[in-house]
PDB file of C-alpha atoms in Angstrom:
ATOM      1  CA  MET A 241      22.708   7.896 121.255  1.00 44.00           C
ATOM      2  CA  PRO A 242      25.418   5.665 119.740  1.00 53.00           C
ATOM      3  CA  GLU A 243      26.920   6.908 116.479  1.00 49.00           C
ATOM      4  CA  THR A 244      28.116   4.599 113.725  1.00 48.00           C
ATOM      5  CA  SER A 245      30.911   5.691 111.401  1.00 48.00           C
ATOM      6  CA  ASP A 246      33.394   4.304 108.870  1.00 48.00           C
ATOM      7  CA  GLU A 247      37.155   4.169 109.357  1.00 46.00           C
ATOM      8  CA  SER A 248      38.622   2.644 106.149  1.00 52.00           C
ATOM      9  CA  ALA A 249      38.554  -1.129 106.723  1.00 73.00           C
ATOM     10  CA  PHE A 250      35.928  -1.364 109.425  1.00 85.00           C
ATOM     11  CA  THR A 251      32.782   0.204 110.831  1.00 89.00           C
ATOM     12  CA  TYR A 252      32.394   1.073 114.467  1.00 92.00           C
ATOM     13  CA  THR A 253      29.826   2.156 117.005  1.00 93.00           C
ATOM     14  CA  VAL A 254      30.501   4.888 119.537  1.00 94.00           C
ATOM     15  CA  ARG A 255      28.954   4.564 122.973  1.00 94.00           C
ATOM     16  CA  TYR A 256      29.109   7.635 125.169  1.00 94.00           C
ATOM     17  CA  SER A 257      29.165   7.550 128.957  1.00 92.00           C
ATOM     18  CA  LYS A 258      30.624   9.317 131.997  1.00 91.00           C
ATOM     19  CA  ARG A 259      33.977   7.591 131.495  1.00 92.00           C
ATOM     20  CA  LYS A 260      37.070   9.816 131.245  1.00 92.00           C
ATOM     21  CA  THR A 261      39.097   8.042 128.568  1.00 94.00           C
ATOM     22  CA  LEU A 262      38.633   6.467 125.149  1.00 95.00           C
ATOM     23  CA  ALA A 263      38.663   2.687 124.778  1.00 95.00           C
ATOM     24  CA  VAL A 264      37.947   0.217 121.986  1.00 95.00           C
ATOM     25  CA  ALA A 265      36.708  -3.376 121.979  1.00 93.00           C
ATOM     26  CA  VAL A 266      36.178  -5.987 119.269  1.00 90.00           C
ATOM     27  CA  LYS A 267      33.510  -8.646 119.681  1.00 84.00           C
ATOM     28  CA  ASP A 268      31.550 -10.786 117.208  1.00 80.00           C
ATOM     29  CA  GLY A 269      33.044  -8.929 114.269  1.00 83.00           C
ATOM     30  CA  HIS A 270      32.017  -5.493 115.506  1.00 88.00           C
ATOM     31  CA  VAL A 271      34.140  -2.607 116.776  1.00 93.00           C
ATOM     32  CA  THR A 272      32.814  -0.542 119.675  1.00 94.00           C
ATOM     33  CA  VAL A 273      34.416   2.677 120.870  1.00 95.00           C
ATOM     34  CA  TYR A 274      33.686   3.752 124.441  1.00 95.00           C
ATOM     35  CA  ALA A 275      34.005   7.517 124.735  1.00 94.00           C
ATOM     36  CA  PRO A 276      33.540  10.304 127.289  1.00 94.00           C
ATOM     37  CA  LYS A 277      30.176  12.026 126.967  1.00 92.00           C
ATOM     38  CA  TYR A 278      31.577  15.174 125.359  1.00 91.00           C
ATOM     39  CA  ALA A 279      34.340  13.607 123.250  1.00 92.00           C
ATOM     40  CA  LYS A 280      34.708  15.207 119.810  1.00 93.00           C
ATOM     41  CA  MET A 281      34.631  13.072 116.675  1.00 93.00           C
ATOM     42  CA  SER A 282      38.034  14.459 115.719  1.00 94.00           C
ATOM     43  CA  ALA A 283      39.464  12.997 118.931  1.00 94.00           C
ATOM     44  CA  ILE A 284      37.730   9.674 118.294  1.00 94.00           C
ATOM     45  CA  ASP A 285      39.036   9.552 114.700  1.00 92.00           C
ATOM     46  CA  ALA A 286      42.571  10.274 115.912  1.00 95.00           C
ATOM     47  CA  PHE A 287      42.240   7.548 118.536  1.00 94.00           C
ATOM     48  CA  LEU A 288      41.062   5.029 115.935  1.00 94.00           C
ATOM     49  CA  THR A 289      43.905   5.945 113.598  1.00 92.00           C
ATOM     50  CA  LYS A 290      46.355   5.289 116.417  1.00 94.00           C
ATOM     51  CA  GLU A 291      44.723   1.954 117.295  1.00 94.00           C
ATOM     52  CA  ARG A 292      43.984   0.896 113.711  1.00 92.00           C
ATOM     53  CA  ASP A 293      46.631  -1.843 113.448  1.00 92.00           C
ATOM     54  CA  TRP A 294      45.489  -3.403 116.736  1.00 92.00           C
ATOM     55  CA  ILE A 295      41.839  -3.239 115.643  1.00 93.00           C
ATOM     56  CA  ILE A 296      42.565  -4.946 112.301  1.00 91.00           C
ATOM     57  CA  ARG A 297      44.488  -7.717 114.070  1.00 88.00           C
ATOM     58  CA  ALA A 298      41.678  -8.122 116.596  1.00 88.00           C
ATOM     59  CA  LEU A 299      39.078  -8.347 113.809  1.00 89.00           C
ATOM     60  CA  GLN A 300      41.132 -10.979 111.987  1.00 86.00           C
ATOM     61  CA  LYS A 301      41.540 -12.979 115.182  1.00 84.00           C
ATOM     62  CA  ASP A 302      37.827 -12.685 115.928  1.00 83.00           C
ATOM     63  CA  ALA A 303      36.971 -13.869 112.395  1.00 83.00           C
ATOM     64  CA  LYS A 304      39.096 -16.993 112.884  1.00 80.00           C
ATOM     65  CA  ARG A 305      37.319 -17.718 116.150  1.00 76.00           C
ATOM     66  CA  GLN A 306      33.880 -17.287 114.621  1.00 79.00           C
ATOM     67  CA  ALA A 307      34.814 -19.589 111.722  1.00 76.00           C
ATOM     68  CA  LEU A 308      35.245 -22.358 114.295  1.00 76.00           C
ATOM     69  CA  ARG A 309      31.845 -21.723 115.846  1.00 84.00           C
ATOM     70  CA  PRO A 310      29.738 -24.917 116.038  1.00 88.00           C
ATOM     71  CA  VAL A 311      26.663 -25.071 113.795  1.00 84.00           C
ATOM     72  CA  PHE A 312      24.003 -27.158 115.536  1.00 87.00           C
ATOM     73  CA  ALA A 313      21.618 -27.847 112.656  1.00 82.00           C
ATOM     74  CA  THR A 314      21.028 -30.757 110.289  1.00 81.00           C
ATOM     75  CA  GLY A 315      24.069 -30.910 108.048  1.00 84.00           C
ATOM     76  CA  GLY A 316      25.896 -28.633 110.464  1.00 89.00           C
ATOM     77  CA  HIS A 317      29.224 -29.365 112.049  1.00 90.00           C
ATOM     78  CA  PHE A 318      31.353 -28.932 115.145  1.00 94.00           C
ATOM     79  CA  THR A 319      34.636 -30.265 116.476  1.00 93.00           C
ATOM     80  CA  PHE A 320      34.640 -32.988 119.110  1.00 95.00           C
ATOM     81  CA  LEU A 321      37.998 -33.501 120.848  1.00 95.00           C
ATOM     82  CA  GLY A 322      39.463 -31.737 117.833  1.00 91.00           C
ATOM     83  CA  ARG A 323      37.760 -34.007 115.306  1.00 93.00           C
ATOM     84  CA  GLU A 324      35.192 -32.744 112.802  1.00 93.00           C
ATOM     85  CA  MET A 325      31.674 -34.025 113.484  1.00 94.00           C
ATOM     86  CA  THR A 326      28.670 -33.646 111.187  1.00 94.00           C
ATOM     87  CA  ILE A 327      25.059 -33.681 112.326  1.00 92.00           C
ATOM     88  CA  GLU A 328      22.604 -36.187 110.895  1.00 91.00           C
ATOM     89  CA  VAL A 329      18.958 -36.920 111.650  1.00 89.00           C
ATOM     90  CA  SER A 330      18.007 -40.471 112.600  1.00 87.00           C
ATOM     91  CA  ASP A 331      15.282 -42.448 114.355  1.00 85.00           C
ATOM     92  CA  THR A 332      17.380 -42.463 117.523  1.00 77.00           C
ATOM     93  CA  ALA A 333      15.574 -41.744 120.782  1.00 76.00           C
ATOM     94  CA  THR A 334      18.352 -39.532 122.099  1.00 85.00           C
ATOM     95  CA  THR A 335      21.204 -37.467 120.733  1.00 89.00           C
ATOM     96  CA  HIS A 336      24.405 -39.491 120.624  1.00 90.00           C
ATOM     97  CA  PHE A 337      27.852 -39.447 119.054  1.00 92.00           C
ATOM     98  CA  ASP A 338      29.532 -41.935 116.740  1.00 92.00           C
ATOM     99  CA  ILE A 339      33.087 -40.726 117.274  1.00 90.00           C
ATOM    100  CA  ALA A 340      34.661 -43.292 114.945  1.00 91.00           C
ATOM    101  CA  ARG A 341      32.501 -42.137 112.010  1.00 94.00           C
ATOM    102  CA  GLY A 342      32.477 -38.478 113.000  1.00 95.00           C
ATOM    103  CA  ILE A 343      28.690 -38.248 113.210  1.00 94.00           C
ATOM    104  CA  CYS A 344      26.351 -36.703 115.766  1.00 94.00           C
ATOM    105  CA  PHE A 345      22.899 -38.287 115.493  1.00 92.00           C
ATOM    106  CA  VAL A 346      19.860 -36.253 116.549  1.00 91.00           C
ATOM    107  CA  LYS A 347      16.224 -37.280 116.775  1.00 84.00           C
ATOM    108  CA  SER A 348      14.096 -36.493 113.737  1.00 79.00           C
ATOM    109  CA  GLY A 349      11.380 -33.880 114.060  1.00 73.00           C
ATOM    110  CA  ILE A 350      13.480 -31.410 116.040  1.00 70.00           C
ATOM    111  CA  GLU A 351      13.613 -27.998 114.355  1.00 67.00           C
ATOM    112  CA  ASP A 352      16.507 -26.692 116.448  1.00 74.00           C
ATOM    113  CA  ALA A 353      18.876 -29.336 117.783  1.00 84.00           C
ATOM    114  CA  THR A 354      20.986 -26.882 119.795  1.00 88.00           C
ATOM    115  CA  GLU A 355      19.503 -27.711 123.195  1.00 88.00           C
ATOM    116  CA  SER A 356      19.677 -31.463 122.599  1.00 90.00           C
ATOM    117  CA  ILE A 357      23.264 -31.428 121.323  1.00 92.00           C
ATOM    118  CA  VAL A 358      24.552 -29.022 123.975  1.00 93.00           C
ATOM    119  CA  SER A 359      22.953 -31.134 126.702  1.00 92.00           C
ATOM    120  CA  ALA A 360      24.572 -34.305 125.337  1.00 93.00           C
ATOM    121  CA  LEU A 361      27.948 -32.584 124.971  1.00 95.00           C
ATOM    122  CA  GLN A 362      27.817 -31.265 128.528  1.00 96.00           C
ATOM    123  CA  ALA A 363      26.971 -34.706 129.901  1.00 95.00           C
ATOM    124  CA  PHE A 364      29.911 -36.207 128.022  1.00 96.00           C
ATOM    125  CA  ALA A 365      32.235 -33.361 129.034  1.00 97.00           C
ATOM    126  CA  ALA A 366      31.414 -33.738 132.735  1.00 97.00           C
ATOM    127  CA  GLN A 367      32.641 -37.333 132.717  1.00 97.00           C
ATOM    128  CA  TYR A 368      35.488 -36.904 130.238  1.00 98.00           C
ATOM    129  CA  LEU A 369      37.053 -33.848 131.875  1.00 98.00           C
ATOM    130  CA  ARG A 370      36.848 -35.415 135.326  1.00 98.00           C
ATOM    131  CA  MET A 371      38.552 -38.553 134.031  1.00 98.00           C
ATOM    132  CA  ARG A 372      41.186 -36.575 132.119  1.00 98.00           C
ATOM    133  CA  LEU A 373      42.031 -34.420 135.141  1.00 98.00           C
ATOM    134  CA  GLU A 374      42.181 -37.404 137.494  1.00 98.00           C
ATOM    135  CA  LYS A 375      44.486 -39.308 135.138  1.00 98.00           C
ATOM    136  CA  PHE A 376      46.721 -36.289 134.500  1.00 98.00           C
ATOM    137  CA  ALA A 377      47.069 -35.412 138.176  1.00 98.00           C
ATOM    138  CA  ALA A 378      47.589 -38.987 139.369  1.00 97.00           C
ATOM    139  CA  SER A 379      50.363 -39.639 136.850  1.00 97.00           C
ATOM    140  CA  ARG A 380      52.237 -36.566 138.071  1.00 96.00           C
ATOM    141  CA  GLY A 381      51.631 -36.800 141.800  1.00 96.00           C
ATOM    142  CA  ILE A 382      49.371 -33.745 141.897  1.00 97.00           C
ATOM    143  CA  THR A 383      46.624 -33.352 144.472  1.00 96.00           C
ATOM    144  CA  TYR A 384      43.646 -30.996 144.322  1.00 97.00           C
ATOM    145  CA  ARG A 385      40.596 -30.568 146.509  1.00 97.00           C
ATOM    146  CA  SER A 386      37.772 -31.094 144.022  1.00 98.00           C
ATOM    147  CA  PHE A 387      36.676 -30.841 140.401  1.00 98.00           C
ATOM    148  CA  ALA A 388      33.625 -29.174 138.894  1.00 97.00           C
ATOM    149  CA  MET A 389      32.587 -28.461 135.335  1.00 97.00           C
ATOM    150  CA  THR A 390      31.565 -24.894 134.575  1.00 95.00           C
ATOM    151  CA  ARG A 391      29.221 -23.400 131.974  1.00 91.00           C
ATOM    152  CA  ALA A 392      30.081 -19.769 132.696  1.00 85.00           C
ATOM    153  CA  THR A 393      31.619 -17.859 129.802  1.00 75.00           C
ATOM    154  CA  GLY A 394      35.006 -16.249 130.160  1.00 81.00           C
ATOM    155  CA  LYS A 395      37.598 -18.818 131.241  1.00 92.00           C
ATOM    156  CA  TRP A 396      38.645 -22.257 130.076  1.00 97.00           C
ATOM    157  CA  GLY A 397      39.547 -23.202 133.614  1.00 97.00           C
ATOM    158  CA  SER A 398      40.314 -21.961 137.106  1.00 97.00           C
ATOM    159  CA  CYS A 399      41.875 -23.094 140.358  1.00 97.00           C
ATOM    160  CA  SER A 400      40.725 -21.528 143.621  1.00 97.00           C
ATOM    161  CA  SER A 401      42.967 -20.654 146.555  1.00 95.00           C
ATOM    162  CA  ASP A 402      41.957 -23.933 148.203  1.00 97.00           C
ATOM    163  CA  ASN A 403      42.742 -25.914 145.021  1.00 97.00           C
ATOM    164  CA  LYS A 404      39.251 -26.488 143.668  1.00 98.00           C
ATOM    165  CA  ILE A 405      39.680 -26.945 139.924  1.00 98.00           C
ATOM    166  CA  MET A 406      36.978 -25.948 137.444  1.00 98.00           C
ATOM    167  CA  LEU A 407      37.065 -26.734 133.721  1.00 98.00           C
ATOM    168  CA  HIS A 408      34.741 -25.345 131.050  1.00 98.00           C
ATOM    169  CA  TRP A 409      32.555 -27.840 129.226  1.00 97.00           C
ATOM    170  CA  GLN A 410      33.461 -26.354 125.843  1.00 97.00           C
ATOM    171  CA  LEU A 411      36.962 -27.760 126.209  1.00 98.00           C
ATOM    172  CA  ILE A 412      35.317 -30.795 124.617  1.00 97.00           C
ATOM    173  CA  PHE A 413      35.542 -28.997 121.238  1.00 96.00           C
ATOM    174  CA  LEU A 414      39.343 -28.735 121.467  1.00 96.00           C
ATOM    175  CA  PRO A 415      42.102 -31.194 120.529  1.00 96.00           C
ATOM    176  CA  VAL A 416      43.172 -33.357 123.466  1.00 97.00           C
ATOM    177  CA  ALA A 417      46.606 -31.687 123.589  1.00 98.00           C
ATOM    178  CA  GLU A 418      44.997 -28.283 124.213  1.00 98.00           C
ATOM    179  CA  ILE A 419      42.727 -29.766 126.867  1.00 98.00           C
ATOM    180  CA  ASP A 420      45.780 -31.193 128.603  1.00 98.00           C
ATOM    181  CA  TYR A 421      47.475 -27.785 128.485  1.00 98.00           C
ATOM    182  CA  VAL A 422      44.522 -26.190 130.286  1.00 98.00           C
ATOM    183  CA  ILE A 423      44.600 -29.008 132.841  1.00 99.00           C
ATOM    184  CA  ALA A 424      48.359 -28.549 133.298  1.00 98.00           C
ATOM    185  CA  HIS A 425      47.829 -24.807 133.738  1.00 98.00           C
ATOM    186  CA  GLU A 426      45.280 -25.308 136.508  1.00 98.00           C
ATOM    187  CA  CYS A 427      47.301 -28.077 138.158  1.00 98.00           C
ATOM    188  CA  ALA A 428      50.291 -25.723 138.296  1.00 98.00           C
ATOM    189  CA  HIS A 429      48.080 -23.300 140.208  1.00 98.00           C
ATOM    190  CA  THR A 430      47.726 -25.854 143.019  1.00 98.00           C
ATOM    191  CA  VAL A 431      51.305 -24.886 143.922  1.00 96.00           C
ATOM    192  CA  HIS A 432      51.649 -21.367 142.513  1.00 97.00           C
ATOM    193  CA  HIS A 433      48.507 -19.218 142.776  1.00 96.00           C
ATOM    194  CA  ASP A 434      49.864 -16.575 140.425  1.00 96.00           C
ATOM    195  CA  HIS A 435      51.517 -16.302 137.030  1.00 97.00           C
ATOM    196  CA  SER A 436      55.051 -15.891 138.294  1.00 97.00           C
ATOM    197  CA  LYS A 437      58.190 -17.279 136.675  1.00 98.00           C
ATOM    198  CA  ALA A 438      57.989 -20.255 139.035  1.00 98.00           C
ATOM    199  CA  PHE A 439      54.426 -20.908 137.871  1.00 98.00           C
ATOM    200  CA  TRP A 440      55.379 -21.033 134.195  1.00 98.00           C
ATOM    201  CA  GLU A 441      58.358 -23.245 134.987  1.00 98.00           C
ATOM    202  CA  ARG A 442      55.928 -25.654 136.642  1.00 98.00           C
ATOM    203  CA  VAL A 443      53.635 -25.504 133.607  1.00 98.00           C
ATOM    204  CA  PHE A 444      56.625 -26.383 131.408  1.00 98.00           C
ATOM    205  CA  GLU A 445      57.410 -29.378 133.618  1.00 98.00           C
ATOM    206  CA  LEU A 446      53.829 -30.594 133.243  1.00 98.00           C
ATOM    207  CA  CYS A 447      53.394 -29.679 129.573  1.00 98.00           C
ATOM    208  CA  PRO A 448      56.649 -29.057 127.650  1.00 98.00           C
ATOM    209  CA  ASP A 449      54.780 -27.865 124.523  1.00 97.00           C
ATOM    210  CA  TYR A 450      52.676 -25.366 126.470  1.00 98.00           C
ATOM    211  CA  LYS A 451      53.848 -22.283 124.543  1.00 98.00           C
ATOM    212  CA  ALA A 452      52.620 -23.575 121.180  1.00 98.00           C
ATOM    213  CA  LEU A 453      49.419 -24.901 122.727  1.00 98.00           C
ATOM    214  CA  ARG A 454      48.812 -21.595 124.494  1.00 97.00           C
ATOM    215  CA  ARG A 455      49.145 -19.739 121.179  1.00 94.00           C
ATOM    216  CA  SER A 456      46.689 -22.127 119.561  1.00 93.00           C
ATOM    217  CA  LEU A 457      44.244 -21.725 122.436  1.00 94.00           C
ATOM    218  CA  ALA A 458      44.351 -17.952 121.978  1.00 89.00           C
ATOM    219  CA  ASN A 459      42.546 -18.458 118.653  1.00 86.00           C
ATOM    220  CA  ARG A 460      39.682 -20.302 120.331  1.00 90.00           C
ATOM    221  CA  ALA A 461      36.553 -18.840 121.856  1.00 88.00           C
ATOM    222  CA  ILE A 462      33.908 -19.818 124.374  1.00 90.00           C
ATOM    223  CA  TYR A 463      30.547 -19.430 122.655  1.00 88.00           C
ATOM    224  CA  ALA A 464      27.106 -18.547 123.933  1.00 83.00           C
ATOM    225  CA  PHE A 465      24.431 -20.858 122.563  1.00 78.00           C
ATOM    226  CA  GLU A 466      20.744 -20.013 122.396  1.00 58.00           C
ATOM    227  CA  ALA A 467      18.767 -23.196 122.884  1.00 48.00           C
TER     228      ALA A 467
END
């Protein structure tokens, strides 16, 4: 059975298994320690003391990410291309966005607008990301095999060995500059399918501010939404 304990600034859950080493993970504001089946609490406490600074930093980083989490309810908010949007109920037949006014209108009578808003955002993202990638690549003489939007959690984007580029729909929450960095990153992979020095030099050519944008992106998260 998992055991929950206190270690000064945070609580944690221990999960025992047949693994041979101790490990720690931070997710959704919770610390989980993965321990060998017969690990002693003294060993776990010593491990946590050693990793304490990393855990505190990870918790702080996770808190920043969760603070940016979209709230899909009346009066809620989310960012749309980096701009704050509020949610209002109207007599509209479908969910739509008034970007100039920063308002997302949803149909009245819907208790949970998550499914409606996510669906509308994904439809917009599919067209916007395709257009953004096409424009970015064309202006820089880059060719790729195909584009697809992904809903899978984990990565903002990917480029396969045969240059098929995939971009996550939740990029739509980010400022345009960060979206362009992700696009530049994947476009660089059409030439360098690794993260070698040559790859990063190519990223710099495509996006000179990539280092600052990469740091900013590290504070973002891809969220799971329950419709």
